[in-house]
XYZ file of N, CA, C and O in Angstrom:
788
model
N -55.971 -85.154 109.091
C -57.055 -85.511 109.969
C -57.972 -86.493 108.925
O -58.306 -86.325 107.684
N -58.255 -87.800 109.651
C -59.182 -88.616 109.066
C -60.629 -88.300 109.708
O -61.082 -88.370 110.672
N -61.753 -87.973 108.667
C -62.983 -87.558 108.870
C -63.890 -89.054 108.906
O -63.891 -89.744 107.756
N -64.874 -89.205 109.701
C -66.030 -90.495 109.848
C -66.929 -89.734 109.134
O -67.715 -88.657 109.770
N -67.255 -90.088 107.930
C -68.862 -89.770 107.437
C -69.906 -90.697 107.415
O -70.023 -92.011 107.347
N -70.984 -90.158 108.375
C -72.047 -91.160 108.626
C -72.884 -91.269 107.582
O -72.846 -90.577 106.638
N -73.767 -92.254 107.647
C -74.892 -92.594 106.505
C -75.949 -91.393 106.622
O -76.170 -90.893 105.351
N -76.124 -90.423 107.774
C -76.971 -89.477 107.447
C -76.218 -88.342 106.836
O -76.795 -87.643 105.866
N -74.717 -88.252 106.843
C -74.253 -87.092 106.340
C -74.276 -87.454 104.667
O -74.202 -86.186 103.765
N -74.132 -88.924 104.285
C -74.328 -89.140 102.775
C -75.766 -88.940 102.155
O -75.609 -89.042 100.731
N -76.620 -89.022 102.848
C -77.851 -89.020 102.124
C -78.273 -87.751 101.752
O -77.756 -86.670 101.948
N -78.898 -87.892 100.541
C -79.323 -86.559 99.723
C -80.274 -85.988 100.733
O -81.474 -86.360 100.953
N -80.149 -84.396 100.840
C -81.028 -83.738 101.510
C -81.261 -82.694 100.391
O -80.405 -81.865 99.700
N -82.710 -82.315 100.284
C -82.926 -81.263 99.350
C -82.802 -80.079 99.956
O -83.411 -79.628 100.901
N -82.095 -79.109 98.928
C -81.900 -77.792 99.225
C -82.057 -76.974 98.290
O -81.544 -76.702 97.287
N -83.526 -76.588 98.344
C -84.583 -75.853 97.246
C -83.950 -74.450 97.215
O -83.338 -73.793 98.176
N -83.799 -74.218 95.981
C -83.500 -72.591 95.706
C -84.804 -71.738 95.995
O -85.910 -72.009 95.287
N -84.671 -70.670 96.626
C -85.750 -69.895 97.038
C -86.379 -69.165 95.565
O -85.189 -68.744 94.903
N -87.214 -69.107 95.211
C -88.004 -68.541 94.107
C -87.430 -67.395 93.618
O -87.295 -66.880 92.376
N -87.211 -66.518 94.609
C -86.832 -65.193 94.408
C -85.234 -64.864 93.873
O -84.959 -63.857 93.936
N -84.449 -66.067 94.080
C -83.268 -65.838 93.846
C -82.685 -66.961 92.660
O -81.899 -67.106 92.391
N -84.051 -67.019 91.955
C -83.549 -68.000 90.433
C -82.686 -67.187 89.654
O -81.971 -68.354 88.948
N -82.418 -65.924 89.366
C -81.297 -65.591 88.906
C -79.932 -65.701 89.160
O -79.282 -65.493 88.261
N -79.667 -66.245 90.317
C -78.110 -66.597 90.868
C -78.133 -66.363 92.167
O -78.969 -65.635 92.996
N -77.069 -66.864 92.758
C -76.657 -66.907 94.172
C -76.299 -65.276 94.731
O -75.224 -64.717 94.046
N -77.086 -65.108 95.681
C -76.525 -63.566 96.063
C -75.573 -63.423 96.634
O -74.613 -64.214 97.099
N -74.957 -62.066 96.147
C -73.703 -61.707 97.127
C -73.370 -61.995 98.427
O -72.280 -62.559 98.460
N -74.241 -61.661 99.120
C -74.195 -62.089 100.466
C -74.036 -63.530 101.042
O -73.213 -63.930 101.797
N -74.636 -64.276 100.186
C -74.507 -65.697 100.374
C -73.185 -65.973 100.039
O -72.276 -67.235 100.863
N -72.614 -65.812 99.057
C -71.207 -66.045 98.502
C -70.056 -65.543 99.432
O -69.218 -66.304 99.886
N -70.588 -64.298 100.101
C -69.426 -64.018 101.217
C -69.638 -64.625 102.692
O -68.659 -65.237 103.081
N -70.948 -65.379 102.915
C -71.162 -65.980 103.968
C -70.576 -67.454 104.011
O -69.942 -68.015 105.033
N -70.717 -68.117 102.894
C -70.424 -69.414 102.815
C -68.701 -69.369 102.933
O -68.224 -70.195 103.553
N -68.216 -68.392 102.191
C -66.792 -68.389 102.394
C -66.226 -67.936 103.700
O -65.192 -68.709 104.077
N -67.031 -67.218 104.322
C -66.455 -66.866 105.776
C -66.543 -68.040 106.859
O -65.790 -68.090 107.639
N -67.674 -68.776 106.549
C -67.794 -69.979 107.292
C -66.500 -70.988 106.996
O -66.055 -71.550 107.969
N -66.132 -71.059 105.786
C -65.056 -71.897 105.390
C -63.478 -71.337 106.070
O -62.633 -71.925 106.633
N -63.616 -70.010 106.117
C -62.252 -69.292 106.867
C -62.152 -69.763 108.162
O -61.353 -69.814 109.042
N -63.704 -69.552 108.858
C -63.702 -70.032 110.413
C -63.237 -71.426 110.573
O -62.539 -71.614 111.438
N -63.572 -72.165 109.651
C -63.180 -73.573 109.852
C -61.572 -73.710 109.853
O -61.206 -74.621 110.587
N -61.063 -72.933 108.831
C -59.761 -72.990 108.658
C -58.919 -72.430 109.965
O -57.962 -72.968 110.453
N -59.772 -71.386 110.471
C -59.112 -70.942 111.938
C -59.027 -71.710 112.998
O -58.257 -71.719 113.902
N -60.018 -72.734 112.869
C -60.175 -73.589 114.064
C -59.022 -74.721 113.625
O -58.471 -75.359 114.763
N -58.685 -75.140 112.502
C -57.849 -76.172 112.189
C -57.151 -75.721 110.850
O -57.831 -75.548 109.776
N -55.879 -75.462 111.026
C -55.164 -74.889 109.743
C -55.026 -75.962 108.525
O -54.514 -75.639 107.601
N -55.009 -77.311 109.041
C -55.297 -78.453 108.061
C -56.451 -78.693 107.429
O -56.822 -79.745 106.653
N -57.343 -77.603 107.760
C -58.831 -77.822 107.198
C -59.203 -78.110 105.690
O -59.826 -78.587 105.447
N -58.499 -77.246 104.959
C -58.472 -77.287 103.503
C -58.066 -78.681 103.015
O -58.867 -79.326 102.247
N -57.281 -79.227 103.566
C -56.729 -80.603 103.184
C -57.889 -81.532 103.390
O -58.180 -82.715 102.662
N -58.546 -81.438 104.931
C -59.477 -82.139 105.081
C -60.617 -82.074 104.363
O -61.506 -83.078 104.050
N -61.199 -80.818 103.870
C -62.184 -80.687 103.022
C -62.021 -81.333 101.572
O -62.913 -81.671 101.116
N -60.668 -81.084 100.990
C -60.614 -81.814 99.708
C -60.567 -83.227 99.887
O -60.964 -84.003 98.985
N -60.055 -83.880 101.078
C -60.232 -85.357 101.253
C -61.799 -85.777 101.242
O -61.913 -86.910 101.094
N -62.656 -84.817 101.728
C -64.090 -85.344 101.893
C -64.682 -85.275 100.479
O -65.882 -85.831 100.429
N -64.130 -84.454 99.557
C -65.009 -84.310 98.360
C -65.161 -85.722 97.633
O -66.559 -85.788 97.168
N -64.361 -86.510 97.452
C -64.567 -88.012 97.018
C -65.613 -88.623 97.926
O -66.580 -89.275 97.487
N -65.474 -88.613 99.376
C -66.221 -89.093 100.258
C -67.646 -89.079 100.178
O -68.780 -89.624 100.184
N -68.210 -87.450 99.913
C -69.276 -87.101 100.004
C -69.859 -86.775 98.356
O -70.879 -86.576 97.882
N -69.112 -87.565 97.225
C -69.437 -87.723 96.028
C -69.552 -86.473 95.462
O -70.910 -86.074 94.456
N -68.649 -85.356 95.507
C -68.756 -84.129 95.001
C -67.843 -83.759 93.839
O -67.595 -82.499 93.548
N -67.260 -84.780 93.331
C -65.984 -84.636 92.301
C -66.691 -84.055 90.941
O -66.237 -83.501 90.534
N -67.883 -84.286 90.701
C -68.503 -83.555 89.740
C -68.532 -82.148 89.793
O -68.212 -81.391 88.541
N -68.672 -81.632 91.011
C -68.707 -80.004 91.299
C -67.382 -79.556 91.697
O -66.927 -78.591 91.309
N -66.597 -80.285 92.532
C -65.183 -79.693 92.876
C -64.267 -81.085 92.466
O -63.706 -81.741 93.078
N -63.778 -80.841 91.048
C -62.933 -81.873 90.714
C -61.525 -81.983 91.107
O -60.808 -82.964 91.142
N -61.064 -80.588 91.614
C -59.481 -80.577 92.053
C -59.461 -79.189 92.900
O -60.272 -78.532 93.048
N -58.402 -79.344 93.240
C -58.217 -78.099 94.217
C -58.134 -76.678 93.628
O -58.899 -75.800 94.252
N -57.767 -76.575 92.176
C -58.150 -75.435 91.729
C -59.367 -74.946 91.610
O -60.120 -73.728 91.986
N -60.234 -75.773 91.236
C -61.857 -75.378 90.987
C -62.169 -75.138 92.494
O -63.194 -74.141 92.631
N -61.652 -75.632 93.791
C -62.101 -75.488 95.076
C -61.737 -73.810 95.115
O -62.664 -72.973 95.708
N -60.433 -73.809 94.881
C -60.046 -72.204 94.868
C -60.941 -71.393 94.279
O -61.208 -70.210 95.037
N -61.346 -71.498 93.067
C -62.131 -70.689 92.464
C -63.798 -70.494 93.029
O -64.096 -69.501 92.897
N -64.292 -71.580 93.603
C -65.517 -71.462 94.194
C -65.153 -70.662 95.393
O -66.112 -69.566 95.591
N -64.188 -70.670 96.278
C -63.933 -69.705 97.157
C -63.764 -68.225 96.798
O -64.249 -67.427 97.775
N -63.303 -68.256 95.553
C -63.008 -66.775 95.001
C -64.227 -66.188 94.644
O -64.040 -64.988 93.960
N -65.174 -66.660 94.697
C -66.756 -66.164 94.309
C -67.253 -65.229 95.262
O -67.968 -64.459 95.063
N -66.442 -64.985 96.296
C -66.520 -64.272 97.550
C -66.073 -62.901 96.819
O -65.021 -62.575 96.501
N -66.949 -62.080 96.659
C -66.514 -60.548 96.304
C -65.617 -59.606 96.978
O -64.971 -58.592 96.704
N -65.393 -59.972 98.134
C -64.380 -59.381 99.013
C -63.004 -59.982 99.043
O -62.098 -59.529 99.665
N -62.970 -61.267 98.401
C -61.524 -61.705 98.295
C -60.671 -60.955 97.231
O -60.872 -60.384 96.416
N -59.621 -61.274 97.591
C -58.273 -60.338 97.022
C -58.398 -61.029 95.464
O -58.101 -60.391 94.279
N -58.615 -61.974 95.709
C -58.406 -62.947 93.998
C -59.781 -63.138 93.691
O -60.246 -64.165 92.838
N -60.766 -62.281 93.612
C -62.167 -62.266 93.217
C -62.354 -62.441 92.128
O -61.662 -62.041 91.146
N -62.905 -63.680 91.588
C -62.941 -64.089 90.031
C -63.986 -63.570 89.069
O -64.237 -63.881 88.010
N -65.117 -62.462 89.939
C -65.998 -61.931 89.028
C -66.921 -63.199 88.474
O -67.334 -62.472 87.395
N -67.205 -63.866 88.990
C -68.182 -65.006 88.511
C -69.131 -65.444 89.654
O -68.989 -65.202 90.842
N -70.304 -66.059 89.296
C -71.246 -66.269 90.093
C -71.143 -67.678 90.838
O -70.024 -68.375 90.305
N -71.833 -67.946 91.643
C -71.538 -69.459 92.383
C -73.050 -70.285 91.880
O -74.068 -69.776 92.375
N -72.655 -71.476 91.257
C -73.750 -72.182 90.780
C -74.596 -72.696 92.307
O -73.994 -72.911 93.137
N -75.668 -73.305 91.927
C -76.467 -73.735 93.006
C -75.928 -75.060 93.267
O -75.737 -75.430 94.609
N -75.390 -75.944 92.516
C -74.852 -76.926 92.672
C -73.407 -76.995 93.555
O -73.117 -77.530 94.300
N -72.880 -75.628 93.114
C -71.602 -75.552 93.787
C -72.108 -74.917 95.255
O -71.142 -75.278 96.098
N -72.771 -74.220 95.411
C -73.294 -73.788 96.803
C -73.674 -74.856 97.586
O -73.244 -75.230 98.697
N -74.458 -75.737 97.240
C -74.777 -77.069 97.794
C -73.457 -77.925 98.429
O -73.538 -78.502 99.417
N -72.654 -78.013 97.217
C -71.487 -78.666 97.580
C -70.655 -78.148 99.060
O -70.185 -78.872 99.526
N -70.453 -76.672 98.816
C -69.820 -75.965 100.039
C -70.747 -76.189 101.073
O -69.688 -76.215 102.024
N -71.894 -76.088 100.996
C -72.846 -76.370 102.397
C -72.378 -77.587 102.875
O -72.716 -77.762 104.125
N -72.400 -78.837 102.092
C -72.215 -80.141 102.372
C -71.046 -80.101 103.386
O -70.820 -80.998 104.310
N -69.830 -79.390 102.720
C -68.475 -79.612 103.115
C -68.593 -78.978 104.420
O -68.040 -79.436 105.409
N -69.065 -77.582 104.926
C -69.238 -76.758 105.952
C -69.931 -77.880 106.879
O -69.352 -77.633 108.171
N -70.930 -78.469 106.826
C -71.538 -78.993 107.815
C -71.170 -80.216 108.254
O -70.929 -80.703 109.386
N -70.378 -80.871 107.134
C -69.554 -82.000 107.586
C -68.347 -81.937 108.654
O -68.111 -82.581 109.393
N -67.722 -80.472 108.336
C -66.643 -80.207 108.993
C -67.223 -79.765 110.578
O -66.254 -80.138 111.307
N -68.263 -79.153 110.334
C -68.786 -78.638 111.448
C -69.145 -79.796 112.724
O -68.951 -79.768 113.770
N -69.716 -80.976 111.995
C -70.092 -82.180 112.708
C -68.985 -82.495 113.606
O -68.772 -83.087 114.506
N -67.645 -82.497 112.643
C -66.575 -82.980 113.180
C -65.839 -82.405 114.319
O -65.261 -82.873 115.015
N -66.325 -81.194 113.941
C -65.412 -79.958 115.062
C -66.620 -79.741 116.320
O -66.647 -78.751 117.013
N -67.793 -80.404 116.372
C -68.779 -80.100 117.204
C -68.352 -79.792 118.586
O -68.757 -78.941 119.197
N -67.336 -80.553 119.309
C -66.976 -80.531 120.703
C -66.237 -79.392 121.006
O -66.418 -78.615 121.710
N -65.274 -78.798 119.853
C -64.577 -77.691 119.957
C -65.343 -76.588 119.772
O -65.391 -75.407 120.284
N -66.353 -76.549 118.713
C -67.245 -75.507 118.579
C -67.906 -75.266 119.942
O -68.267 -73.888 120.363
N -68.575 -76.173 120.677
C -69.275 -76.258 121.651
C -68.572 -75.420 122.967
O -68.968 -74.685 123.431
N -67.249 -75.871 122.919
C -66.323 -75.205 123.723
C -65.860 -74.037 123.592
O -66.115 -72.988 124.632
N -65.682 -73.288 122.283
C -65.660 -72.122 121.888
C -66.596 -71.052 121.995
O -66.587 -70.054 122.739
N -67.730 -71.611 121.753
C -69.025 -70.861 122.002
C -69.406 -70.480 123.430
O -69.890 -69.600 123.845
N -69.366 -71.468 124.205
C -69.481 -71.750 125.687
C -68.502 -70.422 126.243
O -69.172 -69.747 127.180
N -67.251 -70.703 125.819
C -66.232 -70.001 126.336
C -66.623 -68.483 126.139
O -66.375 -67.396 126.753
N -67.109 -67.995 124.884
C -67.267 -66.706 124.395
C -68.544 -66.380 125.218
O -68.344 -64.978 125.875
N -69.269 -67.007 125.744
C -70.428 -66.807 126.512
C -69.798 -66.132 127.867
O -70.362 -65.380 128.478
N -69.138 -67.346 128.375
C -68.591 -66.778 130.024
C -67.690 -65.825 129.665
O -67.736 -65.157 130.710
N -66.947 -65.425 128.540
C -66.102 -64.395 128.707
C -66.943 -62.943 128.927
O -66.756 -62.103 129.361
N -68.036 -63.037 127.904
C -69.009 -61.840 127.956
C -69.681 -61.871 129.476
O -69.913 -60.509 129.659
N -69.703 -62.678 129.956
C -70.539 -62.498 131.683
C -69.428 -62.655 132.386
O -69.627 -62.428 133.764
N -68.134 -62.187 132.233
C -66.922 -62.387 133.275
C -67.099 -63.476 134.188
O -66.794 -63.366 135.351
N -67.416 -64.886 133.745
C -67.209 -65.834 134.468
C -65.912 -66.688 134.535
O -65.839 -67.883 135.127
N -65.066 -66.483 133.427
C -63.819 -67.179 133.110
C -63.113 -67.507 134.392
O -62.756 -68.470 134.689
N -62.744 -66.361 135.218
C -61.943 -66.397 136.397
C -62.460 -67.386 137.364
O -62.158 -68.058 137.915
N -63.829 -67.070 137.784
C -64.465 -67.485 138.611
C -64.537 -69.230 138.259
O -64.724 -70.041 139.397
N -64.698 -69.634 137.160
C -64.882 -71.063 136.868
C -63.580 -71.550 136.859
O -63.592 -72.777 136.290
N -62.291 -70.941 136.389
C -61.084 -71.557 136.261
C -61.056 -71.826 134.955
O -60.357 -72.915 134.741
N -61.295 -71.101 133.985
C -61.369 -71.717 132.443
C -60.400 -70.841 131.665
O -60.768 -70.557 130.461
N -59.393 -70.346 132.097
C -58.627 -69.517 131.570
C -57.953 -70.280 130.418
O -57.493 -69.548 129.241
N -57.598 -71.436 130.405
C -57.170 -72.219 129.267
C -58.189 -72.464 127.913
O -57.889 -72.448 126.773
N -59.396 -72.467 128.270
C -60.552 -72.328 127.432
C -60.648 -70.869 126.658
O -60.766 -70.792 125.568
N -60.347 -69.863 127.572
C -60.185 -68.482 126.899
C -58.877 -68.575 125.887
O -59.003 -67.630 125.045
N -57.911 -69.161 126.394
C -56.758 -69.185 125.340
C -56.910 -69.798 124.045
O -56.634 -69.086 123.013
N -57.801 -70.820 123.974
C -58.100 -71.395 122.703
C -58.898 -70.475 122.040
O -58.946 -70.476 120.779
N -60.051 -69.835 122.449
C -60.884 -68.746 121.829
C -59.998 -67.629 121.466
O -60.139 -67.313 120.325
N -59.113 -67.088 122.216
C -58.284 -66.019 121.721
C -57.310 -66.451 120.751
O -57.085 -65.517 119.627
N -56.784 -67.833 120.767
C -56.136 -68.572 119.223
C -56.822 -68.325 118.234
O -56.395 -68.085 117.308
N -58.299 -68.795 118.320
C -59.082 -68.879 117.152
C -59.275 -67.554 116.809
O -59.411 -67.391 115.456
N -59.524 -66.517 117.447
C -59.772 -65.343 117.030
C -58.619 -64.666 116.379
O -58.794 -63.892 115.303
N -57.580 -64.942 116.904
C -56.373 -64.293 116.106
C -56.001 -64.987 114.980
O -55.727 -64.083 113.948
N -56.128 -66.356 114.817
C -56.211 -66.982 113.520
C -57.232 -66.349 112.265
O -56.929 -66.308 111.081
N -58.337 -66.364 112.886
C -59.317 -65.664 112.106
C -59.304 -64.597 111.515
O -59.261 -64.191 110.204
N -58.671 -63.507 112.373
C -58.294 -62.334 111.916
C -57.210 -62.178 110.959
O -57.321 -61.441 110.018
N -56.239 -63.065 111.305
C -55.077 -63.024 110.362
C -55.329 -63.702 109.038
O -55.137 -62.915 107.911
N -56.185 -64.829 109.138
C -56.890 -65.349 107.718
C -57.276 -64.237 106.798
O -57.518 -64.262 105.738
N -58.530 -63.567 107.782
C -59.223 -62.736 106.973
C -58.551 -61.512 106.475
O -58.881 -61.212 105.200
N -57.731 -60.968 107.111
C -56.842 -59.686 106.493
C -55.979 -60.193 105.315
O -55.690 -59.446 104.518
N -55.576 -61.356 105.484
C -54.529 -62.271 104.341
C -55.379 -62.322 103.192
O -54.733 -62.473 102.009
N -56.537 -62.881 103.112
C -57.454 -63.294 102.185
C -58.274 -62.324 101.311
O -58.495 -62.346 100.173
N -58.555 -61.166 102.265
C -59.620 -60.315 101.735
C -58.879 -58.903 101.080
O -58.059 -58.710 101.458
N -59.372 -58.270 100.304
C -59.038 -57.132 99.642
C -58.680 -55.977 100.730
O -59.213 -56.092 101.692
N -57.796 -55.301 100.271
C -57.145 -54.512 101.257
C -57.243 -52.908 100.503
O -57.252 -52.834 99.351
N -57.618 -51.707 101.399
C -58.248 -51.955 102.842
C -59.293 -52.657 103.058
O -60.183 -52.555 102.154
N -59.540 -53.442 104.459
C -60.654 -54.089 104.591
C -61.780 -53.143 104.923
O -61.476 -51.895 105.522
N -63.082 -53.425 104.480
C -64.206 -52.590 104.733
C -64.751 -52.749 106.306
O -65.460 -52.023 106.623
N -64.127 -53.778 106.962
C -64.251 -54.093 108.259
C -63.293 -53.744 109.041
O -62.128 -53.888 108.932
N -63.505 -52.940 110.268
C -62.321 -52.845 111.417
C -62.045 -54.134 112.014
O -62.499 -55.041 111.923
N -60.912 -54.272 112.850
C -60.493 -55.277 113.526
C -61.486 -55.572 114.527
O -61.523 -56.926 114.619
N -62.204 -54.839 115.126
C -63.308 -55.132 116.281
C -64.141 -55.889 115.285
O -65.104 -56.891 115.844
N -64.619 -55.330 114.232
C -65.907 -55.850 113.195
C -65.439 -57.303 112.852
O -66.397 -58.258 112.995
N -63.946 -57.598 112.588
C -63.450 -58.711 112.228
C -63.538 -59.831 113.356
O -64.037 -61.152 113.201
N -63.317 -59.504 114.386
C -63.409 -60.300 115.597
C -64.883 -60.558 115.841
O -64.952 -61.921 116.055
N -65.812 -59.634 115.745
C -67.039 -59.947 115.778
C -67.564 -60.940 115.045
O -68.237 -62.049 115.182
N -67.330 -60.787 113.765
C -67.626 -61.544 112.557
C -67.174 -63.077 112.961
O -68.132 -64.160 112.941
N -66.088 -63.330 113.372
C -65.424 -64.269 113.621
C -66.121 -65.260 114.858
O -66.263 -66.593 114.678
N -66.513 -64.653 115.911
C -67.221 -65.126 116.991
C -68.683 -65.614 116.312
O -69.225 -66.447 117.109
N -69.192 -64.559 115.840
C -70.620 -65.184 115.101
C -70.834 -66.244 114.165
O -71.510 -67.046 114.452
N -69.703 -66.416 113.546
C -69.307 -67.777 112.674
C -69.523 -68.882 113.511
O -69.748 -70.050 113.016
N -68.828 -68.979 114.792
C -68.817 -70.086 115.505
C -70.149 -70.597 115.868
O -70.336 -71.915 115.817
N -70.980 -69.673 116.143
C -72.312 -70.006 116.708
C -73.148 -70.470 115.350
O -73.582 -71.587 115.616
N -72.785 -70.156 114.031
C -73.526 -70.472 113.008
C -72.861 -71.856 112.647
O -73.702 -72.933 112.150
N -71.509 -72.054 112.910
C -71.146 -73.306 112.691
C -71.747 -74.266 113.412
O -71.999 -75.575 113.103
N -71.781 -74.158 114.593
C -72.314 -74.819 115.861
C -73.614 -75.509 115.320
O -73.886 -76.599 115.594
N -74.583 -74.275 114.838
C -75.890 -74.572 114.499
C -75.865 -75.241 113.348
O -76.674 -76.144 113.397
N -75.098 -75.202 112.522
C -74.723 -76.213 111.092
C -74.447 -77.565 111.552
O -74.616 -78.641 110.721
N -73.886 -77.881 112.783
C -73.329 -79.427 113.123
C -74.560 -80.136 113.529
O -74.132 -81.449 113.969
N -75.402 -79.522 113.863
C -76.689 -80.486 114.666
C -77.495 -81.004 113.695
O -77.261 -80.921 112.324
N -78.485 -81.666 114.101
C -79.737 -82.405 113.301
C -79.927 -81.516 112.017
O -80.228 -80.285 112.484
N -80.057 -81.951 110.902
C -80.703 -81.082 110.060
C -80.011 -79.862 109.657
O -80.498 -79.025 109.135
N -78.602 -80.087 109.713
C -77.496 -79.056 109.705
C -77.778 -78.476 108.489
O -77.664 -77.169 108.535
N -77.587 -79.279 107.364
C -77.469 -78.693 106.176
C -78.731 -77.883 105.717
O -78.627 -76.770 105.140
N -79.911 -78.396 105.940
C -81.011 -77.619 105.685
C -81.075 -76.379 106.645
O -81.496 -75.123 105.886
N -80.857 -76.494 107.672
C -80.749 -75.216 108.557
C -79.817 -74.082 108.002
O -80.188 -72.857 108.063
N -78.678 -74.636 107.582
C -77.614 -73.623 107.217
C -78.128 -73.077 105.953
O -78.045 -71.812 105.578
N -78.705 -73.908 104.919
C -78.843 -73.536 103.782
C -79.950 -72.408 103.819
O -79.893 -71.297 103.199
N -81.072 -72.332 104.792
C -82.052 -71.429 104.794
C -81.415 -70.400 105.689
O -81.947 -69.237 105.209
N -80.674 -70.525 106.548
C -79.976 -69.259 107.202
C -79.051 -68.454 106.370
O -79.113 -67.179 106.528
N -78.488 -69.083 105.092
C -77.676 -68.198 104.220
C -78.683 -67.328 103.495
O -78.150 -66.209 103.298
N -79.808 -67.826 103.425
C -80.732 -66.861 102.442
C -81.471 -65.853 103.436
O -82.250 -64.871 102.694
N -81.565 -66.130 104.707
C -82.344 -65.029 105.608
C -81.707 -63.569 105.458
O -80.750 -63.668 105.857
N -82.478 -62.806 105.271
C -82.035 -61.284 104.997
C -81.392 -60.919 103.649
O -81.029 -59.887 103.417
N -81.181 -62.274 102.625
C -80.246 -61.842 101.608
C -81.124 -61.299 100.514
O -82.218 -61.396 100.531
N -80.740 -60.451 99.649
C -81.632 -59.716 98.630
C -80.718 -60.157 97.346
O -79.974 -60.579 97.008
N -81.835 -60.396 96.462
C -81.396 -60.946 94.942
C -80.679 -59.974 94.202
O -80.553 -58.629 94.495
């Protein structure tokens, strides 16, 4: 996948650390950013390679020098099977936010389709609007997300299958939110909303 990086995406955006989290990145934030990347993988199974290709384009090599370091950052999620029992540094979190937002911008069209389809399914409008193909794509995403989640997270999962499905659907909205104007800043603040030190 060839990604086009706009001048806006390359510009430095100030992502300030909330003062009450000065001691380190909260557990919930580490879980949330990894879940967002998992949702991106569920949309496109080649997304990991695309994210790694973005690292030099976004000038993130100092934080993510190679594939192993990227894997270690993902495993800062305490629910991961291979949890590294390490914190996530602020520059590392900023790098992951940049990757998530850049990928979300590239997937904006499909994200809109999936989020809209989810709303139409909830309102029982799929049949009336003849959007069964869109529902197929949504079902495929949910199936992939659930499969990836269960294969990557520790067992037994603290979430039920219904909970995992709901998480996957919520993440679509969050990714769409991150794909818009000032997406990095909006995602950054949303990660800390409700988090505890």
